[in-house]
PDB file of C-alpha atoms and ligand atoms in Angstrom:
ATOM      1  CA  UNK A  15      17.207  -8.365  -0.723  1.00 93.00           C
ATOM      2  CA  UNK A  16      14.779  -5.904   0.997  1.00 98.00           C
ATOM      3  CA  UNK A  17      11.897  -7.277   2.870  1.00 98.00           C
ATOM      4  CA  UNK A  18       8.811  -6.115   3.947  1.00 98.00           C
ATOM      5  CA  UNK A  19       6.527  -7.566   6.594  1.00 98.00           C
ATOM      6  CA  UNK A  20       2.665  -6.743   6.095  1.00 99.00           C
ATOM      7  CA  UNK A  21       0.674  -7.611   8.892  1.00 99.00           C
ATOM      8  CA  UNK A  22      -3.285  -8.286   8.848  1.00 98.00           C
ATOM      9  CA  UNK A  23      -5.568  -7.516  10.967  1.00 98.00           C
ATOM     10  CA  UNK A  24      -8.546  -9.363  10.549  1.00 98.00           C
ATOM     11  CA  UNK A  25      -9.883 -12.159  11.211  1.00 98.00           C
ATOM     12  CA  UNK A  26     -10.328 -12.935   7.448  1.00 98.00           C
ATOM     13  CA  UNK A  27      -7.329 -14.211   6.230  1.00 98.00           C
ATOM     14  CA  UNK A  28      -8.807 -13.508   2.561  1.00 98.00           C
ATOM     15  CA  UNK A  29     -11.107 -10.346   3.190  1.00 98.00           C
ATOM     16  CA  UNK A  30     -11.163  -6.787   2.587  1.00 98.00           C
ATOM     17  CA  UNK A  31      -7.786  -5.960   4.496  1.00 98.00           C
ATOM     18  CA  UNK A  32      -6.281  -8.859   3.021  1.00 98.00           C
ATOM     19  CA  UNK A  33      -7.587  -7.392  -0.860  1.00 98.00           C
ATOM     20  CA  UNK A  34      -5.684  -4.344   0.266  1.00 99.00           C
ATOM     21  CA  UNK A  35      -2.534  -6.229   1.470  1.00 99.00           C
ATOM     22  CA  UNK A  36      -2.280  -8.015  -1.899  1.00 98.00           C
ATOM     23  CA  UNK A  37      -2.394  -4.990  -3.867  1.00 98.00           C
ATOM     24  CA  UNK A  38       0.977  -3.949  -2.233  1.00 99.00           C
ATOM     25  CA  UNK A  39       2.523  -7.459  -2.487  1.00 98.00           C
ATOM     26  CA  UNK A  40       1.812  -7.073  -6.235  1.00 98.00           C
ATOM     27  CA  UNK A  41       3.766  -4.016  -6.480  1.00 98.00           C
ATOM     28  CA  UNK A  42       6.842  -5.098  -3.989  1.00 98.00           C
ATOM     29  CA  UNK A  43       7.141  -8.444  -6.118  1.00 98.00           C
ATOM     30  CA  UNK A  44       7.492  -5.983  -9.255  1.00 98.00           C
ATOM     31  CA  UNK A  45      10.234  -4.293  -7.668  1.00 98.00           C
ATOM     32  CA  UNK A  46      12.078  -6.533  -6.590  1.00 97.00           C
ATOM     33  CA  UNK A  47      11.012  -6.907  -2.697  1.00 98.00           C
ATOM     34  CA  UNK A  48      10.340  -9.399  -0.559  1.00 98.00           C
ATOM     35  CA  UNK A  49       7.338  -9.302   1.354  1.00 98.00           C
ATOM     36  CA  UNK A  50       5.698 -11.969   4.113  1.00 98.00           C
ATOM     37  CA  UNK A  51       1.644 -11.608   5.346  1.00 98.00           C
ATOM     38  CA  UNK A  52       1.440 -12.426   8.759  1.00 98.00           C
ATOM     39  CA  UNK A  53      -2.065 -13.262   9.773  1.00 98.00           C
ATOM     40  CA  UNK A  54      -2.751 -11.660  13.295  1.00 98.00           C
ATOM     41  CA  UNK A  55      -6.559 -10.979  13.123  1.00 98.00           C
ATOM     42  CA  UNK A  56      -7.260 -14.826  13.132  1.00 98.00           C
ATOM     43  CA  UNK A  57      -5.113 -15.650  16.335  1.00 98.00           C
ATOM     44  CA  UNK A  58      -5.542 -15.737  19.973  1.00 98.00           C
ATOM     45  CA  UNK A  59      -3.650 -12.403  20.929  1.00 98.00           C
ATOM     46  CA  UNK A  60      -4.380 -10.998  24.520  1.00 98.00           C
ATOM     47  CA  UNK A  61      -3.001  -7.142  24.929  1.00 98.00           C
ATOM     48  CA  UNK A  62      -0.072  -6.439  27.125  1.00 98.00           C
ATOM     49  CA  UNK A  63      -0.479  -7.173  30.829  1.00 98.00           C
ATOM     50  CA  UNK A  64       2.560  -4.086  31.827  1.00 98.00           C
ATOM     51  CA  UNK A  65       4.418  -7.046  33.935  1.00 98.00           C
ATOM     52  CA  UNK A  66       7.892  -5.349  32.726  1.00 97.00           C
ATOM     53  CA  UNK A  67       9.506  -9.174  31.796  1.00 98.00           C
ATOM     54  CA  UNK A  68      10.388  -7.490  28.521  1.00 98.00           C
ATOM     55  CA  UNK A  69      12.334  -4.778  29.856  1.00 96.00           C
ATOM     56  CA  UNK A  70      14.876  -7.698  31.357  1.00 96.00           C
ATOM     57  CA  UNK A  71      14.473 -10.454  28.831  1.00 96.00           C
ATOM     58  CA  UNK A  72      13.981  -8.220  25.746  1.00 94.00           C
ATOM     59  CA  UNK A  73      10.512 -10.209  24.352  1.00 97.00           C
ATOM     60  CA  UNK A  74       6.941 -10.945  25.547  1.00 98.00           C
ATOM     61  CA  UNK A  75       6.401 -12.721  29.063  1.00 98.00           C
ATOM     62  CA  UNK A  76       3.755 -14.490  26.480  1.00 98.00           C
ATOM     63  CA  UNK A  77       5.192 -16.387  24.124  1.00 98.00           C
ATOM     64  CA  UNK A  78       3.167 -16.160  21.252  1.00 98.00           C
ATOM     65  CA  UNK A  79       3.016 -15.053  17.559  1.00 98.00           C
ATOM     66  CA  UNK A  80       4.299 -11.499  19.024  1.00 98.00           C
ATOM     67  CA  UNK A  81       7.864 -12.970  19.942  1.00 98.00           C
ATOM     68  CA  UNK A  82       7.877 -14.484  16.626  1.00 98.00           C
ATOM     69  CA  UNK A  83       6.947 -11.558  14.420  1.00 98.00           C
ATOM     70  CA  UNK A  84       9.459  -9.692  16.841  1.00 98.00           C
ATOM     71  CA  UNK A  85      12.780 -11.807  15.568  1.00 98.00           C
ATOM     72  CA  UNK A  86      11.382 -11.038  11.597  1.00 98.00           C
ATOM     73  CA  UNK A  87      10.563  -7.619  12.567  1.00 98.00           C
ATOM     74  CA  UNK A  88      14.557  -6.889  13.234  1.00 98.00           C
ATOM     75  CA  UNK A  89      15.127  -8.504  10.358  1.00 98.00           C
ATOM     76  CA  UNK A  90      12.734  -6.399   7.991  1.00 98.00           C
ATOM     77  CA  UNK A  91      13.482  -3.300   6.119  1.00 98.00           C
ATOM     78  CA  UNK A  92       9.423  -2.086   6.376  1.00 98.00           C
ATOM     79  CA  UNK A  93       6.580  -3.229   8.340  1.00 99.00           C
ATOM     80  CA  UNK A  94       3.247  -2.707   6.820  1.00 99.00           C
ATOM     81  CA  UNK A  95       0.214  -3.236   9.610  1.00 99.00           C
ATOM     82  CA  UNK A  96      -3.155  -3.423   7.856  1.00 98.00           C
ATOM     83  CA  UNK A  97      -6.515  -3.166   9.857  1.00 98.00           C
ATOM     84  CA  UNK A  98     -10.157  -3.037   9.504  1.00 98.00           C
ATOM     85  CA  UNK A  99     -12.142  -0.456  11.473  1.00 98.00           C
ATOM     86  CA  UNK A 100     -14.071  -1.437  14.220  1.00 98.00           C
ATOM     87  CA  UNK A 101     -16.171   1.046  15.919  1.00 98.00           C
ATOM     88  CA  UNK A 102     -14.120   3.849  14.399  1.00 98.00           C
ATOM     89  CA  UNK A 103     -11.209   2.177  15.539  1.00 98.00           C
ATOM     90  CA  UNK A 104      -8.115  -0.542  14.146  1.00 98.00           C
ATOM     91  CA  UNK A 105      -9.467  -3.687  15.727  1.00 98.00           C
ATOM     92  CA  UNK A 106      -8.809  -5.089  18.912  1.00 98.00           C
ATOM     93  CA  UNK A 107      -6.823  -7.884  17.915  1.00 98.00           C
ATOM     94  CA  UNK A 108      -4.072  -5.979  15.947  1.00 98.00           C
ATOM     95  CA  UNK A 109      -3.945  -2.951  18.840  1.00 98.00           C
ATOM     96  CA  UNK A 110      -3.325  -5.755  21.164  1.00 98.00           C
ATOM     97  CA  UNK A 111      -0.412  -7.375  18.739  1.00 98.00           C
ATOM     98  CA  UNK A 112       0.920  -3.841  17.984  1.00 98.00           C
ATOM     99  CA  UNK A 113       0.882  -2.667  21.730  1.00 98.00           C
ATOM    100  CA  UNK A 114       3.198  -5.736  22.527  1.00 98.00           C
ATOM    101  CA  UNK A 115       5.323  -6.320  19.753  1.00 98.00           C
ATOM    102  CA  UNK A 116       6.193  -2.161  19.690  1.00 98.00           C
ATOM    103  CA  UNK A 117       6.537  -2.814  23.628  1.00 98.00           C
ATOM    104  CA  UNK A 118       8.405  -5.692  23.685  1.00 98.00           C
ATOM    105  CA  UNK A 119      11.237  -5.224  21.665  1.00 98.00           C
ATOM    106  CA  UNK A 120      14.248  -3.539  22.254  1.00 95.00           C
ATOM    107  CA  UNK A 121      16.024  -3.433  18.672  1.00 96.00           C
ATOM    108  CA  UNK A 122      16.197  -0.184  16.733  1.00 96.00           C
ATOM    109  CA  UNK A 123      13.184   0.409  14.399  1.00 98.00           C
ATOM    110  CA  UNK A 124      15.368   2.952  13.502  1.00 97.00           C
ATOM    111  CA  UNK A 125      14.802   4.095   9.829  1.00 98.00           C
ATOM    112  CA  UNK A 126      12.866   1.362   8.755  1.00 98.00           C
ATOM    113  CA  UNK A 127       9.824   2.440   6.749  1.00 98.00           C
ATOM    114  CA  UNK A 128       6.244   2.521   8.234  1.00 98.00           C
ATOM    115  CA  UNK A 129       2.720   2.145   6.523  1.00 99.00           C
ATOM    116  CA  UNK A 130      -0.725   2.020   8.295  1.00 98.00           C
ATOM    117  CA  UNK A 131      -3.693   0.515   5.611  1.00 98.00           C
ATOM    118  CA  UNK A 132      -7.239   0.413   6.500  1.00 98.00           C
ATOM    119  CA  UNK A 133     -10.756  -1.014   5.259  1.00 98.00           C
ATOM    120  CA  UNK A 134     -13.784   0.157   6.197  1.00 98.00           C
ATOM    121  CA  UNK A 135     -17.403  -0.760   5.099  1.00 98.00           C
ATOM    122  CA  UNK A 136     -18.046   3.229   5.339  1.00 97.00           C
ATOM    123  CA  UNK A 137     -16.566   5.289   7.945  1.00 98.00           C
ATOM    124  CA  UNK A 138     -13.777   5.884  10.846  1.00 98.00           C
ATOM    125  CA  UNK A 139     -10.639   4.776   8.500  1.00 98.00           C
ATOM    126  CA  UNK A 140      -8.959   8.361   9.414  1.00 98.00           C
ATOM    127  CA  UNK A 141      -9.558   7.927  13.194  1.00 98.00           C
ATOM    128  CA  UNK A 142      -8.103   4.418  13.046  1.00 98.00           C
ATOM    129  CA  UNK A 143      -5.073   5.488  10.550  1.00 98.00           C
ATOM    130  CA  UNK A 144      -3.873   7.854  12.917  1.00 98.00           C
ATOM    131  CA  UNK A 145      -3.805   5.496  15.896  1.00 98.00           C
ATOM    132  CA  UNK A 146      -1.772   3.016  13.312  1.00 98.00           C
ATOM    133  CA  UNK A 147       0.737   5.436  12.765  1.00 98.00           C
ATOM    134  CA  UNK A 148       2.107   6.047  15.854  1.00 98.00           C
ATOM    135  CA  UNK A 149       2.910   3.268  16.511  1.00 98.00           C
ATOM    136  CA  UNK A 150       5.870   4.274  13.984  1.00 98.00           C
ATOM    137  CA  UNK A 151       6.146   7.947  14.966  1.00 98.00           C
ATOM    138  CA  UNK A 152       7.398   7.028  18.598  1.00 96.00           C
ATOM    139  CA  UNK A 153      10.228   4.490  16.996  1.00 97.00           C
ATOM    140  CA  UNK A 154      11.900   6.580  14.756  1.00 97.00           C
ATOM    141  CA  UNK A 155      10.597   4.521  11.478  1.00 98.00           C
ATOM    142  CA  UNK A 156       9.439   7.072   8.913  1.00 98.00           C
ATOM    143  CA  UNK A 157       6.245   6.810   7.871  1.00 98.00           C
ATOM    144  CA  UNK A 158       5.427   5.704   3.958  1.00 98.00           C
ATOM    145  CA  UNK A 159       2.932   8.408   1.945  1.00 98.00           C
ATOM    146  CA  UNK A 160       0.424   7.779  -0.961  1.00 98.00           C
ATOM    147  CA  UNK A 161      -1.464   9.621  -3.006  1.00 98.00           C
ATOM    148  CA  UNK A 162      -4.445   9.517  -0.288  1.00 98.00           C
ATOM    149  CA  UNK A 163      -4.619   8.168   2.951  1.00 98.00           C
ATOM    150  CA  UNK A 164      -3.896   4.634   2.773  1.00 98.00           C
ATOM    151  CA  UNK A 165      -7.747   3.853   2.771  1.00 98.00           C
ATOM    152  CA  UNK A 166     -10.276   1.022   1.130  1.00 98.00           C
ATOM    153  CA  UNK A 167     -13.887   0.631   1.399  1.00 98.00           C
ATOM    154  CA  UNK A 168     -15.487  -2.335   1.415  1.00 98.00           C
ATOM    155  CA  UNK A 169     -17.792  -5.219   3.495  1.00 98.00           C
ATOM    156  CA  UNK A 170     -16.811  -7.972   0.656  1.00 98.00           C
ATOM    157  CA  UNK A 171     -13.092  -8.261  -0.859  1.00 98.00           C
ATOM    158  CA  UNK A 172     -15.145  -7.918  -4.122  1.00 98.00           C
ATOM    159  CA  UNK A 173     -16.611  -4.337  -3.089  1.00 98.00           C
ATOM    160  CA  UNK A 174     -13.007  -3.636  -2.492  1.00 98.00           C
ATOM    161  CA  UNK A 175     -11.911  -4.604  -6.081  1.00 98.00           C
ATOM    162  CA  UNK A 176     -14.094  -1.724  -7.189  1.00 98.00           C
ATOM    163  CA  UNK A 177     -12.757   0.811  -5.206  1.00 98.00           C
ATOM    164  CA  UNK A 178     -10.294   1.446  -7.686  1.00 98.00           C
ATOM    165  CA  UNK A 179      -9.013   4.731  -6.061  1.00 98.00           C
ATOM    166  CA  UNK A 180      -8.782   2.551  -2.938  1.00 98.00           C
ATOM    167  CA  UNK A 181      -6.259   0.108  -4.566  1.00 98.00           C
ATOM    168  CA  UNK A 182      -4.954   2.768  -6.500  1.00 98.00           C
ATOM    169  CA  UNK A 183      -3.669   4.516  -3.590  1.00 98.00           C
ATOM    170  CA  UNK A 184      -2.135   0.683  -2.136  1.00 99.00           C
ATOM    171  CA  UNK A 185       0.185   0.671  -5.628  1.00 98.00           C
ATOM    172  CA  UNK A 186       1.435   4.261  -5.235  1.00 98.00           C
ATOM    173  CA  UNK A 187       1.996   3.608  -1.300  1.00 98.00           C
ATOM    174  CA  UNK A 188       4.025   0.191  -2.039  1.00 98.00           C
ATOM    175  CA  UNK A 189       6.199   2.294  -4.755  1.00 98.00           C
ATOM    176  CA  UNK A 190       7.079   5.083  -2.510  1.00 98.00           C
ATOM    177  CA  UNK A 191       8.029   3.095   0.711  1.00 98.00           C
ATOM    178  CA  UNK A 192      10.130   0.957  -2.231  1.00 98.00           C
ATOM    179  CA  UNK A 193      11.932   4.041  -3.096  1.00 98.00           C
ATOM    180  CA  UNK A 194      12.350   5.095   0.797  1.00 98.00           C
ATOM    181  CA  UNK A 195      13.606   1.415   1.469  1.00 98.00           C
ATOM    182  CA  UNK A 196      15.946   1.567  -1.043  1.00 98.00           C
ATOM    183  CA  UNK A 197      17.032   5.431  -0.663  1.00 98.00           C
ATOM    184  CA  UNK A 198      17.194   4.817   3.419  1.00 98.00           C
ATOM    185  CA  UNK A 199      19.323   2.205   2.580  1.00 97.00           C
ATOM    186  CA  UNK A 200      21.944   4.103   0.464  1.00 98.00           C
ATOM    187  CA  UNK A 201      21.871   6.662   2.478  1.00 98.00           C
ATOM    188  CA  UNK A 202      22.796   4.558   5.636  1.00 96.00           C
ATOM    189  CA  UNK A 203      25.810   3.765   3.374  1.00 97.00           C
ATOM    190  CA  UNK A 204      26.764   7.429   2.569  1.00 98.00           C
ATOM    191  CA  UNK A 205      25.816   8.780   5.688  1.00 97.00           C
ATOM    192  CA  UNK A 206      25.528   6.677   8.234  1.00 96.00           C
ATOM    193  CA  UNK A 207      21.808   7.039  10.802  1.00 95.00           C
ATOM    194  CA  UNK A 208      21.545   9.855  12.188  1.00 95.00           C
ATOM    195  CA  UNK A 209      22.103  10.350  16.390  1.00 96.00           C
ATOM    196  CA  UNK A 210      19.830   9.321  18.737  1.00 94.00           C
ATOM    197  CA  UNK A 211      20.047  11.027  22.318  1.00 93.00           C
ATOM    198  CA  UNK A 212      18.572   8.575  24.758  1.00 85.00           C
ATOM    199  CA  UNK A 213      19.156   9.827  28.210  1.00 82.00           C
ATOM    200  CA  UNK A 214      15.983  11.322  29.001  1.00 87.00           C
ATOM    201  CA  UNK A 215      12.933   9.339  30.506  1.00 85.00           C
ATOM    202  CA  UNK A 216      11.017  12.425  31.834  1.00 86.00           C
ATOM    203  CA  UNK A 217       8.356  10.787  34.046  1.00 83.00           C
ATOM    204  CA  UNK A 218       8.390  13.395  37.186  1.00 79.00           C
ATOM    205  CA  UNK A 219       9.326  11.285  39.524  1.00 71.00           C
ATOM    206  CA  UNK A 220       9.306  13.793  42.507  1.00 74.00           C
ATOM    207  CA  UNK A 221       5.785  14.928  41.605  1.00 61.00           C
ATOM    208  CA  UNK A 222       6.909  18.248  40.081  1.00 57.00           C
TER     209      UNK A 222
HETATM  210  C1  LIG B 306     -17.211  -5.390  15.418  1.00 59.87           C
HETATM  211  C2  LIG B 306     -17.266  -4.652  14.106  1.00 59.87           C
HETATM  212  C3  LIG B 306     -17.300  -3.286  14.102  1.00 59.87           C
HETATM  213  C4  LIG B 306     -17.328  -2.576  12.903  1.00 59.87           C
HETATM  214  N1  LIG B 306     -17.305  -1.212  12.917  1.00 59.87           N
HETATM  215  C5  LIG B 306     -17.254  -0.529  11.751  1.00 59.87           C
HETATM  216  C6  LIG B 306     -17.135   0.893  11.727  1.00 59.87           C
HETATM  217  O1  LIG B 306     -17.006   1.561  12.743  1.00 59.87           O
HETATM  218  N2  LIG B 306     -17.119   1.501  10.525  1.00 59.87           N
HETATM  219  C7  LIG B 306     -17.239   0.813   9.353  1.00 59.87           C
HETATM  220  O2  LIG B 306     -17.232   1.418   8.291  1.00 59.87           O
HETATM  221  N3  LIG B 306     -17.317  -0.531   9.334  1.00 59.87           N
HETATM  222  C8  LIG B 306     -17.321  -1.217  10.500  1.00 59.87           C
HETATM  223  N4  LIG B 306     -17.352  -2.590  10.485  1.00 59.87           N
HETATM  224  C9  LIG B 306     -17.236  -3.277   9.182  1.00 59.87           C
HETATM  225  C10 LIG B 306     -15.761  -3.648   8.957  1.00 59.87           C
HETATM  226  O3  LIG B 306     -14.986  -2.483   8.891  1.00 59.87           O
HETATM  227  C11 LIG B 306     -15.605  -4.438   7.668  1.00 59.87           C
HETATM  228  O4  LIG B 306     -16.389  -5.596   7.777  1.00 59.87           O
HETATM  229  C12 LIG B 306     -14.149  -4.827   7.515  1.00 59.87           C
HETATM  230  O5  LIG B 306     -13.369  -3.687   7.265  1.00 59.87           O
HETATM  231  C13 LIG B 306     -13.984  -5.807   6.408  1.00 59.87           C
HETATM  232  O6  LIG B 306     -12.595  -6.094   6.325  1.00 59.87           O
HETATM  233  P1  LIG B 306     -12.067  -7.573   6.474  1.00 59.87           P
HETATM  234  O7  LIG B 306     -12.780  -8.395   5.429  1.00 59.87           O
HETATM  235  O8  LIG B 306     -10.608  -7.481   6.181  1.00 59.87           O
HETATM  236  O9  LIG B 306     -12.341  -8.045   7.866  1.00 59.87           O
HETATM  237  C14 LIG B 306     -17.342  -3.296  11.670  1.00 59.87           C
HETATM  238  C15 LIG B 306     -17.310  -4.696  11.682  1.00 59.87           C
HETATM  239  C16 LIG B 306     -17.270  -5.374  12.884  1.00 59.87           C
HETATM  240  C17 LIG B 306     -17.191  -6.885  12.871  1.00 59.87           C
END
C-alpha cells in the first residue's frame, strides 16, 4: 500500500494547517492511501548546526524527531509538509525540521511525490510556498499540482472551513499526487527511474 507522510507545521496540532492537512487525509483514505500526520510545529526542533556528522553516519548529530521522520521518510511514497506563514514566511520550526531532515539523509527521494500547503490569516502564502517547494526541486521528487496554489486562509480552523476554494484546492491536490503515486509507481515497473549523473559538486575550489 502507498503511503503518504504529511507533516505540520504548527504549533497547533488541531489549527488551520492541521484543517488543511485533514482535507487531504480525507481524500487519500478514499483512494486507498495511507497517510501518517507528524506533528513538528509543537516540538523542540533547533535548525542544523553544519557539523557534517551526517555526511559519515547518514542521520542527524541530534537525535530527535528528524532521525525518526527520516527512517518513515524512505519508507514513504509522498511527503506532504504543511506550514503556516509567519512573517511572509513557512515558520521557523518546520524550516528548521525541513533543513535537517532534507540534509541529513542520504536515501534517494528520487521520484517520490512532493506537496507544499500553506495557511495564512491574509497574506505571504506564495512567498512561503515557494521556499516549501524546493525543498523537493533539489531531490529529484516531483512536485504535486492543484487547481490553485496549495493555499488556505484562515486565523481559526473554523475560518478555514469556509474557505471552500481553499479546501477545494487540498481535494484536487491529494487526487493528483494519488494518480502521480500510483502512475510513478507503474512506471518504475515499465521503465525503470530514470539516470542520475552524480559526479559533479561544483564548489570552485581553486577560487576560479
Ligand atoms: C509569529 C506569527 C507571524 C505571523 N505572520 C503572518 C503573516 O505574515 N501573514 C499572515 O497572513 N498571517 C500571519 N500570522 C498568522 C498565521 O499565519 C495564522 O495564525 C496561522 O496560519 C494559523 O494556522 P495554524 O492554526 O495552523 O497555526 C502570523 C502568526 C504568528 C504567530
Amino acid at each position: 500500500m502507498a503511503k503518504v507522510i504529511l507533516l505540520n507545521g504548527s504549533p497547533k496540532a488541531n489549527g488551520c494547517t492541521a484543517t488543511a492537512l485533514d482535507e487531504m487525509v480525507k481524500v487519500f483514505n478514499e483512494e486507498g492511501i495511507e497517510t501518517e500526520i507528524i506533528h513538528v510545529g509543537n516540538k523542540d526542533i533547533r535548525g542544523c548546526v553544519s557539523c557534517g556528522y551526517c555526511e559519515n553516519n547518514g542521520k542527524c548529530v541530534v537525535n530527535d524527531l528528524v532521525n525518526e521522520v527520516a527512517a518513515k521518510f524512505e519508507e514513504a511514497d509522498g511527503l506532504v509538509v504543511g506550514s503556516p506563514v509567519y512573517y511572509g514566511s513557512p515558520n521557523g520550526t518546520i524550516l528548521s525540521f525541513m533543513d535537517r531532515l532534507f540534509y541529513s539523509t542520504s536515501f534517494s527521494k528520487h521520484m517520490k511525490v512532493g506537496a507544499a500547503v500553506v495557511n495564512a490569516r491574509r497574506g505571504g502564502n506564495t512567498a512561503s510556498f515557494d521556499v516549501l517547494n524546493k525543498y523537493f526541486a533539489i531531490s529529484g521528487m516531483p512536485i504535486a499540482p492543484s487547481t490553485y496554489w496549495n493555499m488556505t486562509h484562515g486565523f481559526t480552523p473554523e475560518d478555514v472551513k469556509k474557505d471552500k476554494e481553499g479546501l477545494q484546492t487540498m481535494r484536487n491536490l491529494a487526487r493528483n499526487m494519488t494518480f502521480m503515486i500510483k502512475a510513478f509507481s507503474d512506471a518504475k515497473e515499465k521503465y525503470g527511474l530514470p539516470q542520475v549523473e552524480k559526479d559533479f559538486f561544483t564548489s570552485f575550489p581553486d577560487g576560479k
